[in-house]
PDB file of N, CA and C in Angstrom:
ATOM      1  N   MET K 246     179.358-160.091 -61.876  1.00 58.00           N
ATOM      2  CA  MET K 246     178.651-158.928 -62.355  1.00 58.00           C
ATOM      3  C   MET K 246     177.184-159.250 -62.631  1.00 58.00           C
ATOM      4  N   ASP K 247     176.916-160.468 -63.124  1.00 78.00           N
ATOM      5  CA  ASP K 247     175.539-160.852 -63.405  1.00 78.00           C
ATOM      6  C   ASP K 247     174.696-160.857 -62.135  1.00 78.00           C
ATOM      7  N   GLY K 248     175.303-161.267 -61.018  1.00 77.00           N
ATOM      8  CA  GLY K 248     174.583-161.287 -59.747  1.00 77.00           C
ATOM      9  C   GLY K 248     174.144-159.897 -59.323  1.00 77.00           C
ATOM     10  N   MET K 249     175.004-158.909 -59.531  1.00 78.00           N
ATOM     11  CA  MET K 249     174.644-157.528 -59.178  1.00 78.00           C
ATOM     12  C   MET K 249     173.529-157.016 -60.077  1.00 78.00           C
ATOM     13  N   LYS K 250     173.594-157.365 -61.359  1.00 76.00           N
ATOM     14  CA  LYS K 250     172.552-156.945 -62.302  1.00 76.00           C
ATOM     15  C   LYS K 250     171.218-157.576 -61.921  1.00 76.00           C
ATOM     16  N   GLU K 251     171.242-158.858 -61.581  1.00 76.00           N
ATOM     17  CA  GLU K 251     170.012-159.545 -61.176  1.00 76.00           C
ATOM     18  C   GLU K 251     169.440-158.926 -59.907  1.00 76.00           C
ATOM     19  N   ARG K 252     170.322-158.607 -58.984  1.00 74.00           N
ATOM     20  CA  ARG K 252     169.872-157.990 -57.734  1.00 74.00           C
ATOM     21  C   ARG K 252     169.261-156.612 -57.997  1.00 74.00           C
ATOM     22  N   ALA K 253     169.917-155.829 -58.835  1.00 72.00           N
ATOM     23  CA  ALA K 253     169.392-154.506 -59.185  1.00 72.00           C
ATOM     24  C   ALA K 253     168.038-154.634 -59.876  1.00 72.00           C
ATOM     25  N   ASP K 254     167.929-155.594 -60.787  1.00 68.00           N
ATOM     26  CA  ASP K 254     166.656-155.824 -61.479  1.00 68.00           C
ATOM     27  C   ASP K 254     165.566-156.236 -60.500  1.00 68.00           C
ATOM     28  N   ALA K 255     165.921-157.068 -59.524  1.00 68.00           N
ATOM     29  CA  ALA K 255     164.941-157.510 -58.520  1.00 68.00           C
ATOM     30  C   ALA K 255     164.466-156.336 -57.675  1.00 68.00           C
ATOM     31  N   PHE K 256     165.391-155.471 -57.267  1.00 67.00           N
ATOM     32  CA  PHE K 256     165.009-154.289 -56.495  1.00 67.00           C
ATOM     33  C   PHE K 256     164.114-153.361 -57.311  1.00 67.00           C
ATOM     34  N   GLU K 257     164.461-153.186 -58.582  1.00 75.00           N
ATOM     35  CA  GLU K 257     163.657-152.333 -59.451  1.00 75.00           C
ATOM     36  C   GLU K 257     162.250-152.907 -59.614  1.00 75.00           C
ATOM     37  N   HIS K 258     162.169-154.207 -59.798  1.00 64.00           N
ATOM     38  CA  HIS K 258     160.868-154.867 -59.940  1.00 64.00           C
ATOM     39  C   HIS K 258     160.036-154.702 -58.663  1.00 64.00           C
ATOM     40  N   LYS K 259     160.659-154.914 -57.511  1.00 68.00           N
ATOM     41  CA  LYS K 259     159.952-154.751 -56.240  1.00 68.00           C
ATOM     42  C   LYS K 259     159.484-153.312 -56.068  1.00 68.00           C
ATOM     43  N   TYR K 260     160.324-152.357 -56.425  1.00 68.00           N
ATOM     44  CA  TYR K 260     159.962-150.944 -56.330  1.00 68.00           C
ATOM     45  C   TYR K 260     158.738-150.648 -57.193  1.00 68.00           C
ATOM     46  N   MET K 261     158.723-151.165 -58.416  1.00 76.00           N
ATOM     47  CA  MET K 261     157.590-150.934 -59.311  1.00 76.00           C
ATOM     48  C   MET K 261     156.311-151.530 -58.733  1.00 76.00           C
ATOM     49  N   ILE K 262     156.401-152.718 -58.175  1.00 78.00           N
ATOM     50  CA  ILE K 262     155.227-153.359 -57.570  1.00 78.00           C
ATOM     51  C   ILE K 262     154.751-152.552 -56.366  1.00 78.00           C
ATOM     52  N   ASP K 263     155.688-152.122 -55.517  1.00 76.00           N
ATOM     53  CA  ASP K 263     155.326-151.321 -54.341  1.00 76.00           C
ATOM     54  C   ASP K 263     154.656-150.015 -54.746  1.00 76.00           C
ATOM     55  N   GLU K 264     155.183-149.367 -55.781  1.00 83.00           N
ATOM     56  CA  GLU K 264     154.596-148.107 -56.249  1.00 83.00           C
ATOM     57  C   GLU K 264     153.194-148.329 -56.816  1.00 83.00           C
ATOM     58  N   GLU K 265     153.005-149.422 -57.532  1.00 88.00           N
ATOM     59  CA  GLU K 265     151.680-149.743 -58.066  1.00 88.00           C
ATOM     60  C   GLU K 265     150.686-149.981 -56.927  1.00 88.00           C
ATOM     61  N   LEU K 266     151.109-150.719 -55.909  1.00 88.00           N
ATOM     62  CA  LEU K 266     150.241-150.965 -54.753  1.00 88.00           C
ATOM     63  C   LEU K 266     149.895-149.655 -54.054  1.00 88.00           C
ATOM     64  N   ARG K 267     150.889-148.785 -53.875  1.00 89.00           N
ATOM     65  CA  ARG K 267     150.651-147.511 -53.209  1.00 89.00           C
ATOM     66  C   ARG K 267     149.691-146.647 -54.029  1.00 89.00           C
ATOM     67  N   PHE K 268     149.861-146.641 -55.352  1.00 90.00           N
ATOM     68  CA  PHE K 268     148.967-145.882 -56.223  1.00 90.00           C
ATOM     69  C   PHE K 268     147.527-146.372 -56.067  1.00 90.00           C
ATOM     70  N   LYS K 269     147.345-147.688 -56.125  1.00 92.00           N
ATOM     71  CA  LYS K 269     146.004-148.258 -55.991  1.00 92.00           C
ATOM     72  C   LYS K 269     145.424-147.968 -54.610  1.00 92.00           C
ATOM     73  N   ALA K 270     146.244-148.102 -53.584  1.00 94.00           N
ATOM     74  CA  ALA K 270     145.778-147.843 -52.216  1.00 94.00           C
ATOM     75  C   ALA K 270     145.409-146.377 -52.034  1.00 94.00           C
ATOM     76  N   ASN K 271     146.194-145.471 -52.596  1.00 94.00           N
ATOM     77  CA  ASN K 271     145.869-144.046 -52.488  1.00 94.00           C
ATOM     78  C   ASN K 271     144.565-143.721 -53.201  1.00 94.00           C
ATOM     79  N   ALA K 272     144.372-144.279 -54.387  1.00 94.00           N
ATOM     80  CA  ALA K 272     143.130-144.038 -55.119  1.00 94.00           C
ATOM     81  C   ALA K 272     141.936-144.573 -54.330  1.00 94.00           C
ATOM     82  N   GLN K 273     142.087-145.768 -53.766  1.00 96.00           N
ATOM     83  CA  GLN K 273     141.008-146.348 -52.969  1.00 96.00           C
ATOM     84  C   GLN K 273     140.760-145.516 -51.712  1.00 96.00           C
ATOM     85  N   ARG K 274     141.846-145.094 -51.054  1.00 97.00           N
ATOM     86  CA  ARG K 274     141.714-144.250 -49.864  1.00 97.00           C
ATOM     87  C   ARG K 274     140.981-142.946 -50.197  1.00 97.00           C
ATOM     88  N   ASN K 275     141.319-142.341 -51.328  1.00 97.00           N
ATOM     89  CA  ASN K 275     140.669-141.089 -51.709  1.00 97.00           C
ATOM     90  C   ASN K 275     139.183-141.297 -51.970  1.00 97.00           C
ATOM     91  N   ARG K 276     138.827-142.418 -52.563  1.00 97.00           N
ATOM     92  CA  ARG K 276     137.399-142.714 -52.758  1.00 97.00           C
ATOM     93  C   ARG K 276     136.720-142.913 -51.408  1.00 97.00           C
ATOM     94  N   MET K 277     137.374-143.641 -50.511  1.00 98.00           N
ATOM     95  CA  MET K 277     136.788-143.898 -49.193  1.00 98.00           C
ATOM     96  C   MET K 277     136.641-142.607 -48.384  1.00 98.00           C
ATOM     97  N   ILE K 278     137.649-141.730 -48.431  1.00 98.00           N
ATOM     98  CA  ILE K 278     137.542-140.473 -47.688  1.00 98.00           C
ATOM     99  C   ILE K 278     136.483-139.588 -48.340  1.00 98.00           C
ATOM    100  N   GLY K 279     136.334-139.698 -49.653  1.00 98.00           N
ATOM    101  CA  GLY K 279     135.286-138.952 -50.341  1.00 98.00           C
ATOM    102  C   GLY K 279     133.898-139.395 -49.903  1.00 98.00           C
ATOM    103  N   LEU K 280     133.698-140.702 -49.771  1.00 98.00           N
ATOM    104  CA  LEU K 280     132.406-141.217 -49.301  1.00 98.00           C
ATOM    105  C   LEU K 280     132.169-140.847 -47.839  1.00 98.00           C
ATOM    106  N   TRP K 281     133.221-140.908 -47.037  1.00 98.00           N
ATOM    107  CA  TRP K 281     133.126-140.519 -45.624  1.00 98.00           C
ATOM    108  C   TRP K 281     132.736-139.042 -45.511  1.00 98.00           C
ATOM    109  N   ALA K 282     133.402-138.193 -46.287  1.00 98.00           N
ATOM    110  CA  ALA K 282     133.102-136.760 -46.257  1.00 98.00           C
ATOM    111  C   ALA K 282     131.694-136.490 -46.796  1.00 98.00           C
ATOM    112  N   ALA K 283     131.319-137.191 -47.851  1.00 98.00           N
ATOM    113  CA  ALA K 283     129.982-137.013 -48.423  1.00 98.00           C
ATOM    114  C   ALA K 283     128.909-137.297 -47.382  1.00 98.00           C
ATOM    115  N   ASP K 284     129.114-138.328 -46.589  1.00 98.00           N
ATOM    116  CA  ASP K 284     128.163-138.669 -45.533  1.00 98.00           C
ATOM    117  C   ASP K 284     128.028-137.512 -44.545  1.00 98.00           C
ATOM    118  N   ARG K 285     129.149-136.924 -44.148  1.00 97.00           N
ATOM    119  CA  ARG K 285     129.109-135.806 -43.205  1.00 97.00           C
ATOM    120  C   ARG K 285     128.505-134.552 -43.823  1.00 97.00           C
ATOM    121  N   LEU K 286     128.568-134.462 -45.149  1.00 98.00           N
ATOM    122  CA  LEU K 286     127.962-133.332 -45.851  1.00 98.00           C
ATOM    123  C   LEU K 286     126.483-133.572 -46.149  1.00 98.00           C
ATOM    124  N   GLY K 287     125.971-134.730 -45.749  1.00 97.00           N
ATOM    125  CA  GLY K 287     124.562-135.046 -45.952  1.00 97.00           C
ATOM    126  C   GLY K 287     124.241-135.589 -47.330  1.00 97.00           C
ATOM    127  N   LYS K 288     125.249-136.003 -48.064  1.00 98.00           N
ATOM    128  CA  LYS K 288     125.028-136.535 -49.412  1.00 98.00           C
ATOM    129  C   LYS K 288     124.807-138.046 -49.326  1.00 98.00           C
ATOM    130  N   THR K 289     123.895-138.534 -50.135  1.00 97.00           N
ATOM    131  CA  THR K 289     123.614-139.965 -50.186  1.00 97.00           C
ATOM    132  C   THR K 289     123.505-140.411 -51.635  1.00 97.00           C
ATOM    133  N   GLY K 290     123.529-141.713 -51.837  1.00 98.00           N
ATOM    134  CA  GLY K 290     123.314-142.285 -53.166  1.00 98.00           C
ATOM    135  C   GLY K 290     124.258-141.742 -54.218  1.00 98.00           C
ATOM    136  N   GLU K 291     123.675-141.339 -55.353  1.00 98.00           N
ATOM    137  CA  GLU K 291     124.473-140.845 -56.472  1.00 98.00           C
ATOM    138  C   GLU K 291     125.250-139.588 -56.117  1.00 98.00           C
ATOM    139  N   ALA K 292     124.657-138.731 -55.289  1.00 98.00           N
ATOM    140  CA  ALA K 292     125.355-137.501 -54.889  1.00 98.00           C
ATOM    141  C   ALA K 292     126.619-137.833 -54.099  1.00 98.00           C
ATOM    142  N   ALA K 293     126.548-138.833 -53.242  1.00 98.00           N
ATOM    143  CA  ALA K 293     127.724-139.258 -52.472  1.00 98.00           C
ATOM    144  C   ALA K 293     128.771-139.869 -53.397  1.00 98.00           C
ATOM    145  N   ASP K 294     128.332-140.704 -54.334  1.00 98.00           N
ATOM    146  CA  ASP K 294     129.268-141.302 -55.288  1.00 98.00           C
ATOM    147  C   ASP K 294     129.950-140.231 -56.137  1.00 98.00           C
ATOM    148  N   GLU K 295     129.186-139.256 -56.579  1.00 98.00           N
ATOM    149  CA  GLU K 295     129.753-138.181 -57.396  1.00 98.00           C
ATOM    150  C   GLU K 295     130.753-137.353 -56.592  1.00 98.00           C
ATOM    151  N   TYR K 296     130.437-137.095 -55.337  1.00 98.00           N
ATOM    152  CA  TYR K 296     131.367-136.349 -54.493  1.00 98.00           C
ATOM    153  C   TYR K 296     132.671-137.133 -54.323  1.00 98.00           C
ATOM    154  N   ALA K 297     132.571-138.427 -54.096  1.00 98.00           N
ATOM    155  CA  ALA K 297     133.769-139.263 -53.960  1.00 98.00           C
ATOM    156  C   ALA K 297     134.601-139.221 -55.241  1.00 98.00           C
ATOM    157  N   LYS K 298     133.940-139.247 -56.394  1.00 97.00           N
ATOM    158  CA  LYS K 298     134.655-139.147 -57.668  1.00 97.00           C
ATOM    159  C   LYS K 298     135.358-137.795 -57.790  1.00 97.00           C
ATOM    160  N   GLU K 299     134.710-136.722 -57.320  1.00 97.00           N
ATOM    161  CA  GLU K 299     135.336-135.395 -57.339  1.00 97.00           C
ATOM    162  C   GLU K 299     136.611-135.389 -56.503  1.00 97.00           C
ATOM    163  N   VAL K 300     136.559-136.032 -55.357  1.00 97.00           N
ATOM    164  CA  VAL K 300     137.734-136.098 -54.486  1.00 97.00           C
ATOM    165  C   VAL K 300     138.868-136.843 -55.197  1.00 97.00           C
ATOM    166  N   VAL K 301     138.553-137.959 -55.829  1.00 96.00           N
ATOM    167  CA  VAL K 301     139.567-138.724 -56.556  1.00 96.00           C
ATOM    168  C   VAL K 301     140.123-137.891 -57.711  1.00 96.00           C
ATOM    169  N   ARG K 302     139.255-137.215 -58.454  1.00 95.00           N
ATOM    170  CA  ARG K 302     139.709-136.370 -59.563  1.00 95.00           C
ATOM    171  C   ARG K 302     140.631-135.260 -59.064  1.00 95.00           C
ATOM    172  N   THR K 303     140.263-134.668 -57.937  1.00 95.00           N
ATOM    173  CA  THR K 303     141.094-133.613 -57.359  1.00 95.00           C
ATOM    174  C   THR K 303     142.496-134.134 -57.091  1.00 95.00           C
ATOM    175  N   SER K 304     142.578-135.317 -56.550  1.00 92.00           N
ATOM    176  CA  SER K 304     143.882-135.927 -56.267  1.00 92.00           C
ATOM    177  C   SER K 304     144.679-136.144 -57.549  1.00 92.00           C
ATOM    178  N   PHE K 305     144.039-136.662 -58.587  1.00 89.00           N
ATOM    179  CA  PHE K 305     144.742-136.916 -59.844  1.00 89.00           C
ATOM    180  C   PHE K 305     145.154-135.616 -60.524  1.00 89.00           C
ATOM    181  N   GLN K 306     144.273-134.617 -60.502  1.00 92.00           N
ATOM    182  CA  GLN K 306     144.561-133.357 -61.175  1.00 92.00           C
ATOM    183  C   GLN K 306     145.696-132.594 -60.509  1.00 92.00           C
ATOM    184  N   ARG K 307     145.714-132.605 -59.189  1.00 90.00           N
ATOM    185  CA  ARG K 307     146.721-131.824 -58.464  1.00 90.00           C
ATOM    186  C   ARG K 307     147.881-132.677 -57.980  1.00 90.00           C
ATOM    187  N   GLY K 308     147.708-133.994 -58.021  1.00 81.00           N
ATOM    188  CA  GLY K 308     148.807-134.902 -57.779  1.00 81.00           C
ATOM    189  C   GLY K 308     149.273-135.109 -56.354  1.00 81.00           C
ATOM    190  N   ASN K 309     148.448-134.725 -55.376  1.00 86.00           N
ATOM    191  CA  ASN K 309     148.890-134.958 -53.999  1.00 86.00           C
ATOM    192  C   ASN K 309     147.706-134.989 -53.043  1.00 86.00           C
ATOM    193  N   GLU K 310     147.965-135.491 -51.847  1.00 90.00           N
ATOM    194  CA  GLU K 310     146.879-135.607 -50.871  1.00 90.00           C
ATOM    195  C   GLU K 310     146.526-134.259 -50.257  1.00 90.00           C
ATOM    196  N   GLU K 311     147.423-133.289 -50.342  1.00 94.00           N
ATOM    197  CA  GLU K 311     147.114-131.951 -49.827  1.00 94.00           C
ATOM    198  C   GLU K 311     145.905-131.368 -50.553  1.00 94.00           C
ATOM    199  N   ALA K 312     145.787-131.652 -51.841  1.00 94.00           N
ATOM    200  CA  ALA K 312     144.647-131.175 -52.615  1.00 94.00           C
ATOM    201  C   ALA K 312     143.348-131.768 -52.080  1.00 94.00           C
ATOM    202  N   VAL K 313     143.392-133.033 -51.695  1.00 96.00           N
ATOM    203  CA  VAL K 313     142.215-133.700 -51.130  1.00 96.00           C
ATOM    204  C   VAL K 313     141.844-133.045 -49.806  1.00 96.00           C
ATOM    205  N   ILE K 314     142.835-132.811 -48.973  1.00 96.00           N
ATOM    206  CA  ILE K 314     142.586-132.172 -47.679  1.00 96.00           C
ATOM    207  C   ILE K 314     141.994-130.787 -47.872  1.00 96.00           C
ATOM    208  N   GLU K 315     142.585-129.998 -48.769  1.00 96.00           N
ATOM    209  CA  GLU K 315     142.076-128.650 -49.036  1.00 96.00           C
ATOM    210  C   GLU K 315     140.625-128.690 -49.503  1.00 96.00           C
ATOM    211  N   LYS K 316     140.309-129.611 -50.417  1.00 96.00           N
ATOM    212  CA  LYS K 316     138.941-129.697 -50.939  1.00 96.00           C
ATOM    213  C   LYS K 316     137.951-130.024 -49.833  1.00 96.00           C
ATOM    214  N   ILE K 317     138.264-131.045 -49.054  1.00 98.00           N
ATOM    215  CA  ILE K 317     137.321-131.464 -48.017  1.00 98.00           C
ATOM    216  C   ILE K 317     137.178-130.390 -46.948  1.00 98.00           C
ATOM    217  N   VAL K 318     138.283-129.813 -46.506  1.00 97.00           N
ATOM    218  CA  VAL K 318     138.209-128.743 -45.503  1.00 97.00           C
ATOM    219  C   VAL K 318     137.379-127.584 -46.040  1.00 97.00           C
ATOM    220  N   HIS K 319     137.622-127.199 -47.284  1.00 96.00           N
ATOM    221  CA  HIS K 319     136.849-126.105 -47.896  1.00 96.00           C
ATOM    222  C   HIS K 319     135.362-126.443 -47.948  1.00 96.00           C
ATOM    223  N   ASP K 320     135.037-127.649 -48.401  1.00 98.00           N
ATOM    224  CA  ASP K 320     133.632-128.050 -48.506  1.00 98.00           C
ATOM    225  C   ASP K 320     132.968-128.134 -47.135  1.00 98.00           C
ATOM    226  N   PHE K 321     133.696-128.611 -46.137  1.00 97.00           N
ATOM    227  CA  PHE K 321     133.150-128.667 -44.783  1.00 97.00           C
ATOM    228  C   PHE K 321     132.906-127.257 -44.249  1.00 97.00           C
ATOM    229  N   GLN K 322     133.858-126.356 -44.453  1.00 96.00           N
ATOM    230  CA  GLN K 322     133.691-124.984 -43.978  1.00 96.00           C
ATOM    231  C   GLN K 322     132.511-124.303 -44.661  1.00 96.00           C
ATOM    232  N   ALA K 323     132.339-124.571 -45.954  1.00 97.00           N
ATOM    233  CA  ALA K 323     131.248-123.950 -46.715  1.00 97.00           C
ATOM    234  C   ALA K 323     129.878-124.402 -46.232  1.00 97.00           C
ATOM    235  N   THR K 324     129.815-125.566 -45.607  1.00 96.00           N
ATOM    236  CA  THR K 324     128.532-126.089 -45.129  1.00 96.00           C
ATOM    237  C   THR K 324     128.476-126.189 -43.607  1.00 96.00           C
ATOM    238  N   ASN K 325     129.419-125.525 -42.949  1.00 96.00           N
ATOM    239  CA  ASN K 325     129.471-125.484 -41.478  1.00 96.00           C
ATOM    240  C   ASN K 325     129.589-126.861 -40.828  1.00 96.00           C
ATOM    241  N   VAL K 326     130.322-127.757 -41.461  1.00 96.00           N
ATOM    242  CA  VAL K 326     130.632-129.053 -40.862  1.00 96.00           C
ATOM    243  C   VAL K 326     131.978-128.892 -40.163  1.00 96.00           C
ATOM    244  N   ALA K 327     131.995-129.187 -38.883  1.00 94.00           N
ATOM    245  CA  ALA K 327     133.210-128.973 -38.093  1.00 94.00           C
ATOM    246  C   ALA K 327     134.149-130.172 -38.172  1.00 94.00           C
ATOM    247  N   ILE K 328     135.400-129.896 -38.507  1.00 93.00           N
ATOM    248  CA  ILE K 328     136.470-130.900 -38.437  1.00 93.00           C
ATOM    249  C   ILE K 328     137.795-130.152 -38.450  1.00 93.00           C
ATOM    250  N   SER K 329     138.732-130.656 -37.696  1.00 93.00           N
ATOM    251  CA  SER K 329     140.067-130.059 -37.732  1.00 93.00           C
ATOM    252  C   SER K 329     140.872-130.746 -38.831  1.00 93.00           C
ATOM    253  N   GLU K 330     141.849-130.037 -39.337  1.00 93.00           N
ATOM    254  CA  GLU K 330     142.711-130.629 -40.351  1.00 93.00           C
ATOM    255  C   GLU K 330     143.447-131.841 -39.775  1.00 93.00           C
ATOM    256  N   THR K 331     143.792-131.763 -38.503  1.00 95.00           N
ATOM    257  CA  THR K 331     144.468-132.878 -37.831  1.00 95.00           C
ATOM    258  C   THR K 331     143.590-134.122 -37.821  1.00 95.00           C
ATOM    259  N   ASP K 332     142.312-133.952 -37.477  1.00 96.00           N
ATOM    260  CA  ASP K 332     141.392-135.095 -37.458  1.00 96.00           C
ATOM    261  C   ASP K 332     141.195-135.670 -38.860  1.00 96.00           C
ATOM    262  N   LEU K 333     141.128-134.791 -39.850  1.00 97.00           N
ATOM    263  CA  LEU K 333     140.982-135.256 -41.227  1.00 97.00           C
ATOM    264  C   LEU K 333     142.217-136.053 -41.651  1.00 97.00           C
ATOM    265  N   ARG K 334     143.384-135.570 -41.307  1.00 97.00           N
ATOM    266  CA  ARG K 334     144.621-136.288 -41.638  1.00 97.00           C
ATOM    267  C   ARG K 334     144.661-137.660 -40.953  1.00 97.00           C
ATOM    268  N   LYS K 335     144.210-137.715 -39.706  1.00 97.00           N
ATOM    269  CA  LYS K 335     144.168-138.996 -38.993  1.00 97.00           C
ATOM    270  C   LYS K 335     143.230-139.971 -39.696  1.00 97.00           C
ATOM    271  N   LYS K 336     142.063-139.475 -40.107  1.00 98.00           N
ATOM    272  CA  LYS K 336     141.100-140.330 -40.802  1.00 98.00           C
ATOM    273  C   LYS K 336     141.688-140.827 -42.124  1.00 98.00           C
ATOM    274  N   MET K 337     142.366-139.935 -42.840  1.00 97.00           N
ATOM    275  CA  MET K 337     142.971-140.334 -44.105  1.00 97.00           C
ATOM    276  C   MET K 337     144.067-141.376 -43.887  1.00 97.00           C
ATOM    277  N   ALA K 338     144.844-141.221 -42.835  1.00 97.00           N
ATOM    278  CA  ALA K 338     145.899-142.198 -42.525  1.00 97.00           C
ATOM    279  C   ALA K 338     145.286-143.556 -42.195  1.00 97.00           C
ATOM    280  N   GLN K 339     144.201-143.541 -41.426  1.00 98.00           N
ATOM    281  CA  GLN K 339     143.508-144.781 -41.079  1.00 98.00           C
ATOM    282  C   GLN K 339     142.985-145.466 -42.337  1.00 98.00           C
ATOM    283  N   LEU K 340     142.362-144.692 -43.215  1.00 98.00           N
ATOM    284  CA  LEU K 340     141.808-145.264 -44.440  1.00 98.00           C
ATOM    285  C   LEU K 340     142.908-145.743 -45.386  1.00 98.00           C
ATOM    286  N   LEU K 341     144.060-145.080 -45.375  1.00 96.00           N
ATOM    287  CA  LEU K 341     145.170-145.539 -46.205  1.00 96.00           C
ATOM    288  C   LEU K 341     145.662-146.901 -45.727  1.00 96.00           C
ATOM    289  N   GLU K 342     145.756-147.079 -44.426  1.00 96.00           N
ATOM    290  CA  GLU K 342     146.167-148.381 -43.893  1.00 96.00           C
ATOM    291  C   GLU K 342     145.174-149.466 -44.296  1.00 96.00           C
ATOM    292  N   GLU K 343     143.878-149.161 -44.199  1.00 96.00           N
ATOM    293  CA  GLU K 343     142.854-150.125 -44.617  1.00 96.00           C
ATOM    294  C   GLU K 343     142.978-150.432 -46.107  1.00 96.00           C
ATOM    295  N   SER K 344     143.203-149.397 -46.899  1.00 96.00           N
ATOM    296  CA  SER K 344     143.326-149.574 -48.345  1.00 96.00           C
ATOM    297  C   SER K 344     144.556-150.396 -48.705  1.00 96.00           C
ATOM    298  N   LEU K 345     145.679-150.118 -48.044  1.00 93.00           N
ATOM    299  CA  LEU K 345     146.893-150.899 -48.301  1.00 93.00           C
ATOM    300  C   LEU K 345     146.668-152.372 -47.991  1.00 93.00           C
ATOM    301  N   GLU K 346     145.993-152.634 -46.896  1.00 94.00           N
ATOM    302  CA  GLU K 346     145.700-154.019 -46.512  1.00 94.00           C
ATOM    303  C   GLU K 346     144.821-154.695 -47.569  1.00 94.00           C
ATOM    304  N   ARG K 347     143.799-153.986 -48.029  1.00 93.00           N
ATOM    305  CA  ARG K 347     142.905-154.550 -49.049  1.00 93.00           C
ATOM    306  C   ARG K 347     143.648-154.826 -50.348  1.00 93.00           C
ATOM    307  N   VAL K 348     144.478-153.866 -50.764  1.00 92.00           N
ATOM    308  CA  VAL K 348     145.205-154.017 -52.023  1.00 92.00           C
ATOM    309  C   VAL K 348     146.200-155.172 -51.932  1.00 92.00           C
ATOM    310  N   ARG K 349     146.869-155.289 -50.809  1.00 89.00           N
ATOM    311  CA  ARG K 349     147.836-156.386 -50.639  1.00 89.00           C
ATOM    312  C   ARG K 349     147.151-157.750 -50.655  1.00 89.00           C
ATOM    313  N   ASN K 350     145.931-157.815 -50.145  1.00 91.00           N
ATOM    314  CA  ASN K 350     145.214-159.087 -50.056  1.00 91.00           C
ATOM    315  C   ASN K 350     144.358-159.386 -51.274  1.00 91.00           C
ATOM    316  N   ALA K 351     144.335-158.470 -52.223  1.00 82.00           N
ATOM    317  CA  ALA K 351     143.492-158.665 -53.418  1.00 82.00           C
ATOM    318  C   ALA K 351     144.113-159.659 -54.375  1.00 82.00           C
TER     319      ALA K 351
END
C-alpha cells in the first residue's frame, strides 16, 4: 500500500510542477504576444511595455487565452491592422513553445 501512496504522491508532485511550468510559460507567452502586437500597432518603448502588461492583465482577469485573442483582434481592427484569428493563434502557439522551452531551461 505504501508503494501506491508514494506513486500517487509522485504523480501529484509532477502534476503540480507541470502546472507551474505551464502557468509561467503562458504568462511569458502573453507578454511576448503583447510586445509582438504592440510592435504591429506602432507602439514602442514604454507604450509597448504597457500594452504587453495590458495583455497579461487581460489573461489573468478573464482566465483564458481567448480573452487575449479577443483583445488583440479588437485592437488590430480598431487601428486597421490586418491579421486573421488563425494567424494570431499560430503566432501564439509558436510563442508558447518558445516560452515552454525557456521555462524548462531556466
